[in-house]
Every structure is written in structure tokens, then in C-alpha cells.
Short mmCIF file of C-alpha atoms and ligand atoms in Angstrom, two decimals:
data_model
loop_
_atom_site.label_atom_id
_atom_site.label_comp_id
_atom_site.label_asym_id
_atom_site.label_seq_id
_atom_site.Cartn_x
_atom_site.Cartn_y
_atom_site.Cartn_z
CA MET A 81 119.86 80.75 76.54
CA THR A 82 122.92 78.45 76.40
CA LYS A 83 122.91 75.69 73.85
CA ASN A 84 122.38 72.21 75.24
CA LYS A 85 120.24 69.24 74.41
CA ASN A 86 117.41 70.78 76.32
CA ASN A 87 117.33 73.66 73.95
CA GLN A 88 114.58 71.86 72.10
CA ALA A 89 110.87 71.41 72.44
CA ILE A 90 109.81 68.88 75.07
CA TRP A 91 107.96 66.87 72.43
CA ASN A 92 110.87 66.68 69.95
CA THR A 93 111.09 62.87 70.15
CA ARG A 94 107.59 62.58 68.77
CA ILE A 95 107.37 65.64 66.60
CA LYS A 96 110.35 65.46 64.28
CA LYS A 97 110.15 68.74 62.50
CA LYS A 98 110.76 72.05 64.15
CA THR A 99 107.65 74.14 64.71
CA SER A 100 107.12 76.64 61.91
CA LYS A 101 108.80 79.93 62.78
CA LEU A 102 105.56 81.71 62.12
CA PHE A 103 103.63 79.55 64.55
CA GLU A 104 106.37 79.81 67.12
CA LYS A 105 106.14 83.56 66.93
CA ILE A 106 102.38 83.86 66.87
CA GLY A 107 101.32 80.85 68.93
CA SER A 108 103.65 81.63 71.80
CA SER A 109 101.98 83.24 74.77
CA ILE A 110 105.09 83.97 76.81
CA ASP A 111 104.91 87.73 76.31
CA ILE A 112 101.55 87.64 78.06
CA ASP A 113 101.63 84.80 80.56
CA LYS A 114 105.04 85.68 81.96
CA ARG A 115 102.95 87.80 84.29
CA LEU A 116 102.06 84.53 86.03
CA TYR A 117 105.59 83.54 86.97
CA LYS A 118 105.17 83.95 90.73
CA GLU A 119 101.95 81.95 90.81
CA ASP A 120 103.46 79.30 88.56
CA ILE A 121 106.50 78.82 90.78
CA ALA A 122 104.40 78.81 93.96
CA GLY A 123 102.18 76.12 92.42
CA SER A 124 105.17 74.04 91.35
CA ILE A 125 106.80 74.21 94.77
CA VAL A 126 103.64 73.03 96.51
CA HIS A 127 103.19 70.35 93.86
CA VAL A 128 106.64 68.83 94.45
CA GLU A 129 106.20 69.08 98.21
CA MET A 130 103.05 67.04 97.82
CA LEU A 131 104.79 64.55 95.51
CA PHE A 132 107.43 64.03 98.21
CA LYS A 133 104.85 63.77 101.01
CA GLN A 134 103.09 61.08 99.00
CA LYS A 135 106.40 59.29 98.41
CA ILE A 136 106.21 59.82 94.67
CA ILE A 137 109.56 61.64 94.54
CA THR A 138 112.52 61.56 96.91
CA PHE A 139 113.52 64.15 99.47
CA LYS A 140 116.64 64.98 97.47
CA ILE A 141 114.82 65.55 94.23
CA LYS A 142 112.18 67.66 95.94
CA ASN A 143 114.85 69.88 97.47
CA LYS A 144 116.77 70.21 94.24
CA ILE A 145 113.68 71.22 92.34
CA ILE A 146 112.67 73.76 94.97
CA TYR A 147 116.18 75.19 94.99
CA GLY A 148 116.05 75.57 91.21
CA LEU A 149 112.61 77.12 91.23
CA GLN A 150 113.59 79.67 93.85
CA LYS A 151 116.62 80.58 91.82
CA ILE A 152 114.47 81.07 88.76
CA GLU A 153 112.05 83.25 90.71
CA LYS A 154 114.91 85.49 91.81
CA GLU A 155 116.23 85.73 88.27
CA ILE A 156 112.84 86.68 86.90
CA SER A 157 112.13 89.26 89.58
CA ARG A 158 115.54 90.83 88.93
CA ASN A 159 114.88 90.92 85.20
CA LYS A 160 117.74 88.51 84.58
CA PHE A 161 115.64 85.77 83.04
CA GLU A 162 115.72 85.27 79.31
CA TYR A 163 112.36 84.16 77.98
CA ASN A 164 112.27 82.07 74.87
CA LYS A 165 109.29 82.08 72.52
CA LYS A 166 110.23 78.60 71.39
CA TYR A 167 109.04 77.25 74.73
CA GLU A 168 105.61 78.71 74.18
CA ASP A 169 104.60 79.78 77.62
CA ILE A 170 105.66 80.52 81.18
CA HIS A 171 105.28 76.89 82.27
CA MET A 172 107.69 75.51 79.67
CA ASN A 173 110.10 78.40 80.02
CA ILE A 174 110.43 77.68 83.71
CA GLU A 175 110.66 73.92 83.26
CA LYS A 176 113.36 74.30 80.60
CA LYS A 177 115.34 76.62 82.81
CA LEU A 178 115.03 74.17 85.69
CA PHE A 179 116.77 71.55 83.53
CA GLN A 180 119.57 74.00 82.93
CA ILE A 181 120.01 74.66 86.62
CA ILE A 182 119.59 71.24 88.23
CA GLY A 183 119.91 68.84 85.32
CA GLU A 184 117.91 65.73 84.53
CA GLU A 185 116.13 65.57 87.90
CA ALA A 186 114.06 68.52 86.74
CA GLY A 187 112.20 65.89 84.75
CA TYR A 188 110.31 64.85 87.89
CA ILE A 189 108.51 68.14 88.28
CA HIS A 190 105.77 67.41 85.77
CA THR A 191 104.74 64.11 87.40
CA ALA A 192 100.97 63.92 87.88
CA ARG A 193 100.14 67.27 86.37
CA SER A 194 99.63 68.90 83.01
CA ARG A 195 99.87 72.44 81.78
CA ASN A 196 96.09 72.32 81.58
CA ASP A 197 95.62 72.24 85.35
CA GLN A 198 98.79 74.24 85.93
CA VAL A 199 97.66 77.25 83.91
CA ILE A 200 94.26 77.58 85.56
CA THR A 201 95.79 77.12 89.00
CA ASP A 202 98.09 80.04 88.21
CA LEU A 203 95.29 82.12 86.77
CA LYS A 204 92.94 81.50 89.69
CA ILE A 205 95.61 82.52 92.19
CA TRP A 206 96.35 85.59 90.09
CA ILE A 207 92.69 86.62 89.83
CA LYS A 208 92.27 86.19 93.58
CA SER A 209 94.97 88.72 94.35
CA ALA A 210 93.83 90.98 91.50
CA THR A 211 90.38 90.95 93.09
CA GLN A 212 91.86 92.05 96.40
CA GLU A 213 93.79 94.79 94.66
CA ILE A 214 90.66 96.05 92.92
CA ASN A 215 88.82 96.09 96.23
CA ILE A 216 91.56 98.21 97.80
CA TYR A 217 91.04 100.76 95.03
CA LEU A 218 87.27 100.53 95.40
CA ASP A 219 87.69 101.32 99.09
CA LYS A 220 89.64 104.43 98.18
CA ILE A 221 86.93 105.49 95.74
CA ILE A 222 84.22 104.89 98.31
CA LYS A 223 86.13 107.01 100.81
CA SER A 224 86.64 109.87 98.37
CA THR A 225 83.01 109.73 97.26
CA ILE A 226 81.78 109.85 100.86
CA LYS A 227 84.09 112.79 101.46
CA ILE A 228 82.65 114.83 98.61
CA ALA A 229 79.13 113.78 99.64
CA GLU A 230 79.77 114.96 103.19
CA LYS A 231 80.91 118.35 101.95
CA ASN A 232 77.74 118.69 99.91
CA ILE A 233 74.97 117.47 102.15
CA GLU A 234 73.24 120.83 101.90
CA THR A 235 74.15 121.54 98.29
CA VAL A 236 70.88 121.70 96.42
CA MET A 237 70.53 120.52 92.86
CA PRO A 238 67.79 119.33 90.56
CA GLY A 239 67.27 115.59 90.56
CA PHE A 240 66.61 114.50 87.00
CA THR A 241 64.55 111.87 85.33
CA HIS A 242 64.90 111.79 81.53
CA LEU A 243 67.47 114.53 82.16
CA LYS A 244 64.53 116.88 82.84
CA ASN A 245 64.09 118.53 86.21
CA ALA A 246 62.19 116.10 88.41
CA GLN A 247 62.48 116.88 92.13
CA PRO A 248 65.13 118.72 94.11
CA ILE A 249 67.82 116.63 95.76
CA SER A 250 70.98 117.06 97.76
CA LEU A 251 74.23 116.69 95.81
CA GLY A 252 75.43 114.63 98.76
CA HIS A 253 72.59 112.19 98.20
CA TYR A 254 73.54 111.89 94.56
CA PHE A 255 77.16 111.01 95.41
CA MET A 256 75.98 108.53 98.03
CA ALA A 257 74.04 106.76 95.26
CA TYR A 258 77.40 105.96 93.67
CA VAL A 259 78.73 104.78 97.02
CA GLU A 260 75.98 102.14 96.92
CA MET A 261 77.11 101.06 93.44
CA PHE A 262 80.77 100.80 94.40
CA LYS A 263 79.81 98.84 97.50
CA ARG A 264 77.86 96.44 95.32
CA ASP A 265 80.87 96.18 93.03
CA LYS A 266 83.00 95.14 95.97
CA ARG A 267 80.49 92.51 96.97
CA ARG A 268 80.27 91.24 93.39
CA PHE A 269 84.03 90.73 93.28
CA ILE A 270 84.01 89.05 96.69
CA ASN A 271 81.22 86.70 95.63
CA ASN A 272 83.53 85.32 92.95
CA PHE A 273 85.79 83.88 95.63
CA GLU A 274 83.58 80.83 95.97
CA SER A 275 84.60 79.40 92.61
CA LEU A 276 88.06 80.96 92.72
CA ASN A 277 88.68 79.01 95.91
CA GLU A 278 88.46 75.60 94.25
CA SER A 279 91.87 74.28 93.31
CA PRO A 280 92.35 72.82 89.83
CA LEU A 281 95.80 71.41 90.56
CA GLY A 282 96.08 67.65 90.12
CA VAL A 283 93.35 67.02 87.56
CA ALA A 284 96.22 66.73 85.06
CA ALA A 285 95.30 66.89 81.35
CA LEU A 286 91.62 65.98 81.84
CA THR A 287 91.25 62.61 83.59
CA GLY A 288 92.95 62.95 86.95
CA THR A 289 95.98 60.73 87.57
CA SER A 290 96.91 57.22 88.65
CA PHE A 291 99.50 58.62 91.07
CA ASN A 292 98.43 58.69 94.69
CA ILE A 293 98.39 62.48 94.93
CA ASP A 294 96.83 64.59 97.69
CA ARG A 295 94.80 67.35 96.10
CA ASN A 296 93.50 68.57 99.44
CA TYR A 297 97.04 69.21 100.57
CA THR A 298 97.99 71.27 97.50
CA ALA A 299 94.67 73.11 97.64
CA LYS A 300 95.17 74.17 101.26
CA LYS A 301 98.83 75.07 100.79
CA LEU A 302 98.00 77.32 97.87
CA GLY A 303 95.24 79.11 99.74
CA PHE A 304 92.28 77.37 98.09
CA SER A 305 89.54 75.94 100.28
CA ASN A 306 89.10 72.66 98.45
CA PRO A 307 89.90 70.86 95.18
CA THR A 308 87.52 70.95 92.20
CA ASN A 309 85.22 67.95 91.84
CA ASN A 310 85.40 66.89 88.20
CA SER A 311 88.62 66.65 86.24
CA ILE A 312 87.03 67.22 82.83
CA ASP A 313 85.03 70.23 83.96
CA THR A 314 88.07 71.65 85.70
CA VAL A 315 90.24 71.97 82.61
CA SER A 316 87.33 73.14 80.47
CA ASP A 317 85.97 75.69 82.93
CA ARG A 318 86.55 79.38 82.44
CA ASP A 319 83.42 80.53 84.26
CA PHE A 320 85.60 82.11 86.90
CA VAL A 321 87.17 84.21 84.14
CA LEU A 322 83.73 85.29 82.95
CA ASP A 323 82.70 86.20 86.50
CA PHE A 324 85.79 88.36 86.89
CA LEU A 325 85.29 90.02 83.49
CA PHE A 326 81.62 90.61 84.26
CA SER A 327 82.41 92.18 87.62
CA ILE A 328 84.96 94.42 85.93
CA SER A 329 82.43 95.34 83.25
CA VAL A 330 79.77 96.31 85.78
CA CYS A 331 82.23 98.37 87.80
CA SER A 332 83.49 100.17 84.71
CA MET A 333 79.88 100.71 83.63
CA HIS A 334 79.20 102.47 86.96
CA ILE A 335 82.22 104.66 86.39
CA SER A 336 81.04 105.43 82.87
CA ARG A 337 77.64 106.51 84.18
CA ILE A 338 79.06 109.02 86.62
CA ALA A 339 81.59 110.08 83.97
CA GLU A 340 78.76 110.84 81.57
CA GLU A 341 76.94 112.88 84.20
CA LEU A 342 80.04 114.85 85.07
CA ILE A 343 80.66 115.56 81.39
CA ILE A 344 77.11 116.85 81.01
CA TRP A 345 77.32 118.93 84.18
CA ASN A 346 80.63 120.37 83.09
CA SER A 347 79.25 121.36 79.66
CA ASP A 348 78.69 125.05 79.00
CA GLY A 349 74.95 124.40 78.74
CA PHE A 350 74.69 123.02 82.28
CA ASN A 351 77.72 124.55 83.96
CA LEU A 352 76.95 122.77 87.24
CA ILE A 353 80.50 121.77 88.12
CA HIS A 354 83.95 123.15 87.70
CA LEU A 355 86.92 120.89 86.98
CA SER A 356 90.32 121.98 88.17
CA ASP A 357 93.04 122.51 85.57
CA LYS A 358 94.65 119.29 86.79
CA VAL A 359 92.04 117.15 85.09
CA VAL A 360 91.26 118.98 81.87
CA THR A 361 93.17 119.28 78.62
CA GLY A 362 93.35 121.96 75.97
CA SER A 363 92.61 122.05 72.28
CA SER A 364 95.26 122.26 69.58
CA ILE A 365 93.34 124.92 67.69
CA MET A 366 90.82 126.57 70.04
CA PRO A 367 92.79 128.49 72.64
CA GLN A 368 89.86 128.99 75.01
CA LYS A 369 89.11 125.30 75.53
CA LYS A 370 89.29 123.25 78.71
CA ASN A 371 88.05 119.80 77.86
CA PRO A 372 87.10 116.97 80.25
CA ASP A 373 89.20 114.43 78.31
CA LEU A 374 90.09 112.35 81.32
CA ILE A 375 86.46 111.82 82.22
CA GLU A 376 85.72 110.91 78.62
CA PHE A 377 88.55 108.38 78.86
CA LEU A 378 86.67 106.79 81.78
CA ARG A 379 83.43 106.70 79.87
CA GLY A 380 85.09 105.17 76.83
CA LYS A 381 86.84 102.34 78.61
CA THR A 382 83.63 100.36 78.92
CA GLY A 383 84.28 99.61 75.25
CA THR A 384 87.31 97.60 76.29
CA THR A 385 85.84 95.91 79.35
CA PHE A 386 82.53 94.94 77.71
CA GLY A 387 84.37 93.86 74.56
CA ASN A 388 86.66 91.61 76.57
CA LEU A 389 83.73 89.98 78.35
CA PHE A 390 82.15 89.28 74.97
CA SER A 391 85.43 87.97 73.53
CA MET A 392 85.62 85.41 76.30
CA LEU A 393 81.98 84.41 76.01
CA THR A 394 82.45 83.96 72.29
CA ILE A 395 85.61 81.88 72.71
CA LEU A 396 83.74 79.54 75.04
CA LYS A 397 80.53 79.32 73.06
CA GLY A 398 80.23 75.92 71.45
CA LEU A 399 83.72 74.88 72.55
CA PRO A 400 83.71 71.14 73.20
CA LEU A 401 85.28 69.80 76.39
CA SER A 402 88.04 69.89 77.46
CA TYR A 403 91.22 71.90 76.75
CA PHE A 404 91.72 73.73 73.46
CA LYS A 405 94.22 76.35 72.47
CA ASP A 406 91.29 78.71 71.96
CA MET A 407 91.31 79.23 75.70
CA GLN A 408 94.87 80.51 75.78
CA ASP A 409 93.53 83.98 75.00
CA ASP A 410 91.83 84.14 78.40
CA LYS A 411 94.92 85.59 80.04
CA GLU A 412 95.43 88.43 77.59
CA ILE A 413 91.78 89.35 78.04
CA VAL A 414 91.90 89.16 81.83
CA PHE A 415 95.09 91.21 82.13
CA LYS A 416 93.80 93.84 79.74
CA SER A 417 90.49 94.23 81.57
CA TYR A 418 92.21 94.34 84.93
CA ASP A 419 94.74 96.97 83.84
CA THR A 420 91.98 99.02 82.29
CA LEU A 421 89.85 98.96 85.42
CA ILE A 422 92.74 99.77 87.74
CA ASN A 423 93.59 102.78 85.57
CA CYS A 424 89.96 103.89 85.60
CA LEU A 425 89.74 103.57 89.38
CA LYS A 426 92.92 105.57 89.86
CA ILE A 427 91.82 108.30 87.48
CA PHE A 428 88.33 108.46 88.91
CA ASN A 429 89.72 108.93 92.40
CA GLU A 430 91.76 111.84 91.10
CA ILE A 431 88.73 113.34 89.36
CA LEU A 432 86.68 113.20 92.56
CA LYS A 433 89.26 115.35 94.27
CA ASN A 434 89.17 117.92 91.49
CA ILE A 435 85.48 118.70 91.17
CA THR A 436 83.89 121.84 92.59
CA PRO A 437 80.13 122.15 92.38
CA ASN A 438 78.82 125.43 91.07
CA LYS A 439 76.33 125.74 93.92
CA LYS A 440 74.69 128.92 92.68
CA LYS A 441 74.03 127.45 89.26
CA MET A 442 72.80 124.20 90.77
CA TYR A 443 70.34 126.09 92.92
CA GLU A 444 69.14 128.23 90.03
CA LEU A 445 68.53 125.20 87.89
CA ALA A 446 66.73 123.47 90.75
CA ASP A 447 64.59 126.57 91.07
CA SER A 448 63.16 126.13 87.57
CA GLY A 449 60.90 123.68 85.80
CA PHE A 450 58.20 123.67 88.52
CA ILE A 451 60.37 121.23 90.40
CA THR A 452 58.28 121.25 93.60
CA ALA A 453 55.01 120.35 91.89
CA THR A 454 55.00 116.88 93.47
CA ASP A 455 55.33 118.50 96.89
CA LEU A 456 52.16 120.48 96.21
CA ALA A 457 50.32 117.30 95.20
CA ASP A 458 51.51 115.58 98.39
CA TYR A 459 50.40 118.61 100.41
CA LEU A 460 46.90 118.45 98.95
CA VAL A 461 46.64 114.77 99.83
CA LYS A 462 47.81 115.35 103.39
CA ASN A 463 45.92 118.56 104.16
CA HIS A 464 42.80 118.50 102.04
CA SER A 465 41.98 114.81 102.09
CA MET A 466 42.24 114.38 98.34
CA SER A 467 43.22 111.16 96.58
CA PHE A 468 46.67 111.40 95.03
CA ARG A 469 45.22 111.30 91.51
CA LYS A 470 42.90 114.22 92.24
CA ALA A 471 45.72 116.19 93.86
CA TYR A 472 47.94 115.42 90.84
CA LYS A 473 45.33 116.88 88.50
CA LYS A 474 44.86 120.02 90.60
CA THR A 475 48.59 120.53 90.74
CA ALA A 476 48.88 120.11 86.97
CA GLU A 477 46.27 122.88 86.59
CA ILE A 478 48.32 125.13 88.86
CA VAL A 479 51.50 124.35 86.88
CA ASN A 480 49.68 125.18 83.61
CA PHE A 481 48.52 128.44 85.14
CA ALA A 482 52.04 129.36 86.29
CA GLU A 483 53.47 128.45 82.91
CA ASN A 484 50.96 130.68 81.12
CA LYS A 485 51.77 133.53 83.44
CA LYS A 486 55.49 132.87 82.99
CA LYS A 487 55.89 132.59 86.74
CA LYS A 488 57.68 130.17 89.01
CA LEU A 489 55.57 128.27 91.55
CA THR A 490 57.21 130.34 94.29
CA GLU A 491 56.04 133.52 92.57
CA LEU A 492 52.35 132.62 92.63
CA LYS A 493 50.11 134.62 94.96
CA ILE A 494 47.73 132.86 97.31
CA GLU A 495 44.80 134.57 95.55
CA GLU A 496 45.86 133.07 92.24
CA LEU A 497 46.15 129.64 93.78
CA LYS A 498 42.76 129.95 95.42
CA LYS A 499 41.13 130.55 92.05
CA ILE A 500 42.13 127.03 91.10
CA GLU A 501 41.70 125.41 94.51
CA PRO A 502 39.59 127.51 96.92
CA LYS A 503 40.48 125.37 99.92
CA LEU A 504 44.11 126.52 99.83
CA THR A 505 45.49 128.75 102.58
CA ASN A 506 48.73 130.73 103.02
CA ASP A 507 50.26 127.71 104.59
CA VAL A 508 50.67 126.09 101.15
CA LEU A 509 53.37 128.52 100.03
CA LYS A 510 56.07 126.79 102.07
CA VAL A 511 55.77 123.59 100.00
CA PHE A 512 57.29 125.41 97.04
CA ASP A 513 60.49 126.00 98.93
CA ILE A 514 63.24 123.79 97.53
CA LYS A 515 65.12 123.09 100.73
CA ASN A 516 61.86 122.36 102.48
CA SER A 517 61.08 119.86 99.74
CA ILE A 518 64.39 118.07 100.12
CA ASN A 519 64.11 117.96 103.88
CA SER A 520 60.62 116.53 103.76
CA LYS A 521 61.91 113.36 102.03
CA LYS A 522 62.58 111.63 105.31
CA SER A 523 61.45 108.15 104.29
CA TYR A 524 64.26 105.60 104.67
CA GLY A 525 66.75 106.07 101.85
CA GLY A 526 65.28 109.46 100.89
CA THR A 527 67.17 112.68 100.18
CA SER A 528 66.54 114.62 103.44
CA PHE A 529 69.71 116.20 104.83
CA GLU A 530 69.23 114.28 108.06
CA ASN A 531 69.02 110.94 106.26
CA ILE A 532 72.20 111.61 104.31
CA LYS A 533 74.08 112.65 107.43
CA LYS A 534 73.02 109.43 109.16
CA MET A 535 74.01 107.28 106.19
CA ILE A 536 77.39 108.96 105.89
CA MET A 537 78.02 108.44 109.62
CA LYS A 538 77.03 104.80 109.30
CA TYR A 539 79.33 104.16 106.34
CA LYS A 540 82.20 105.99 107.96
CA ARG A 541 81.84 103.84 111.08
CA ASN A 542 81.66 100.37 109.59
CA LYS A 543 83.25 101.14 106.22
N1 LIG B 758 99.77 78.24 77.43
C1 LIG B 758 98.69 77.34 77.54
C2 LIG B 758 97.42 78.14 77.79
O1 LIG B 758 97.54 79.20 78.30
C3 LIG B 758 98.88 76.36 78.64
C4 LIG B 758 98.09 75.11 78.47
C5 LIG B 758 98.61 74.36 77.33
N2 LIG B 758 97.97 73.11 77.21
C6 LIG B 758 97.99 72.39 76.06
N3 LIG B 758 97.37 71.25 76.07
N4 LIG B 758 98.53 72.88 74.97
O2 LIG B 758 96.33 77.77 77.53
#
């Protein structure tokens, strides 16, 4: 930066000594908040337009400032801008540069505003577009998940509770469960728009201003729906940051759950899925290994996203109103969580395209652990007018019998079954069939092939 009298802190008339070098280096946030340059310039342009509209600054000054700001934006986007830690943050770096470009009239830009409202205006605009970006990736994930579900409507696998065989399900149904989660994630992000759509600009440091500003005008021009209602709350509020971090945490938690399942299914013990070589890595010592590192990466990243949510909650806990430097960390946290989630979404989409179910193994596993016992109990209720509890007990006796004989339910003879429940007829044998079991779960939301097909069609139609 060229040497001139502006090459000094804005407050140098009041604060005589230069800021300690150490503080300048550590307290400066420019390396992080430079990511907000576009939002900051957009906010400043609308702000000076409003100042002119309200006759607070002249036409000439407004135009000069806008000219300077646009020049700065070009410089930054072309990587020609030299940031200076001495000016702390993106707001001061831009203001200082404006002085260099247009001279003393740059001094009008900060009329009726403070960095306190400026920074949250920038951050809200940034989070709004980040939210849209995340939702684009979530749409891709939903599409890929539906695709793999559609290919596996009739792929049979054991449904687990406690990771023990529970009842047979369709692999398609399992994937569609995650579609529900990702759809909820989308909605959770969209719900945040309500508070993100309130414009902070114009509350100044904490009190509002004596200038006759038009906050509705700046709000509308910047894409907000209305201005915030209380100046003190506005500069103190970071709830919108928490909402964003929470939504990211929940989404990354969903990804970590499916990641964990895929890791288990890919283990040699389960061997239910195969991962293509594209998404595994080798070992430095064990030549035979193909490890699901990328999926583990997904599972692990909840550490970052949850941690960031807790960092922000902790920063805000007990913090008096209104602005404190403590809050400056919000941006580093938000950017880190966002980058982490975007990476996870990209990787997860790639993983989905590189999984092949081991259908034979899935079926074999589903065909063990007396997995259709509940179907037998249901059958007894429906066909032999038993209460469910009585049918449950009878079925447990039959399972005990099969276990003692080291037989599967499908291997039991009708004569053996009759010894335990004389009313039984040949007809009962079909309830042990796994596919029959899956297909019988026709209640809304259940795992029958027909249900899944319908749900997939529905989601493909209206997204
Ligand atoms: N860089 C600051 C932050 O991100 C901007 C607000 C500074 N306000 C102040 N009163 N020091 O929080």
C-alpha cells in the first residue's frame, strides 16, 4: 500500500500509540473476513444510495464512492488488492482503499452506520447464499440416493435393531430413509431464512442513528424482507449463526450415520457392500488392504461441525449486550463449518456412485436369525384369532424349538410346527418367506416393494 496520511488507523487522533505489533497480527481478522468482500461492497453501495436518496450526501459524492467501491471490487476479484493487517478487517481495508482512490470524500461512506451492523449485514447475506449452495448439493445427494434406491427396490437385506437381525427390508427402503433425512435437512436450512431475512443495516453501533435513514429501502435493495426491530438486539444477536451451525451439524450427523453403516457393511465380518477402488485407500504396510478411509472422513467430520456449534454457543453464553470482540470469531467458525459440510456432501455423492451391494450376502444374512418370526406372530393373530401377546409367546416357543434343532424357520416341517400349535396348517409355511414378509408390509411408509416404488415415483415427480 502506498504511503500517505491515510496509512494509519482511523482512530489515530484519539489513540496516540500504534497498536502493539502482536495485537495487530493476532487481533486482525482480515485473513478470514476477506471472504465477505462482495457482500461488504454490495452493502456499502446500497447504503450510500440510501444516504443520497435521503439527502444526507450529495449526488456527486454518492457517485464517487460507488465508482471507488466498484473499482475495489474488481481489484479484489482479480487478486490485485493488497490487504493490510493493520486495518484489522475487510470493512476498514475497503474504506482505507476508498480514501486512496477517491480522496477525502470517502469519509462520507461511514455516515449513519458502524462496523457492528455492517459485519452482520455482510454475514447474513453470505449465509443466505451459502444456504442456497448447500441446498443445491443436498438436491444432488437426494437424486443420487433415490437412484441407488430405485436400483435396489427388490434387493433384500436384514433390517437391524441393535445391529441384530430384526425384520427383512428392501435396501431401496433403507436408502429412501436417508432421502427423508436429507429432505428434512433442506427444510431446516430453508427455515432459517426467516431470521436471515431481517436486515441489520442502519442500527449503527447499538442505538440506531439520528440521521433520517431509510432502513426499509436498504433492506429491500439487499434482498432482505424487512429491517430488524431492536438496535441493541441486532448487534448482539448471533442466533442466526447458531441456526446455521446447528443445521450444518444435523446434516453432517446424518451423513455420519450412513457413513458408519457403510463402514460396518463394508467390513469383512459383514461384507454386505463392495466399494469401488475409486473410494478406498491402501495401507502402507499391509499389501492386501482396501480401506474405506473416505467414508471414515465423513464420519469424523461431525467432530468439526459439532465442535464449531459448541464454540459459538460458548462464546455467546453470558456475553453481555451488545458488541464485543468475542463475536469476531463467528466468521471463522461459520466458514469452517460450511467448507466442511460442502466437502462432505461432495464426497458422499461420490461414494453413493461407487457402492455395489453384495446381494447374495445380504440375502443370506437376511435368511438367518429367525428374521420372519414377527410374521408368524402376525399370521397367528390374523388366522387363529389369537391376541398378539399370545401369538408372540407361541412364536417364541417355535423359535426356541428351531434353535434347539439348529434349523431355520423355513426348514421346519409342518408336523413339527403342529406339535407346538396344533391349529397350524400348511398355509403357514409361506409366512417364513423373506420376500413375502417384505411385501406384506404395505402399511403407509412400510417396506413393501410397491410402497417404495410409489414413493420413488412421487419424489422423482415433485422433487
Ligand atoms: N471485525 C469485526 C468483527 O468481525 C467487525 C466489527 C468491529 N466492531 C467493533 N466495535 N470493534 O466482529
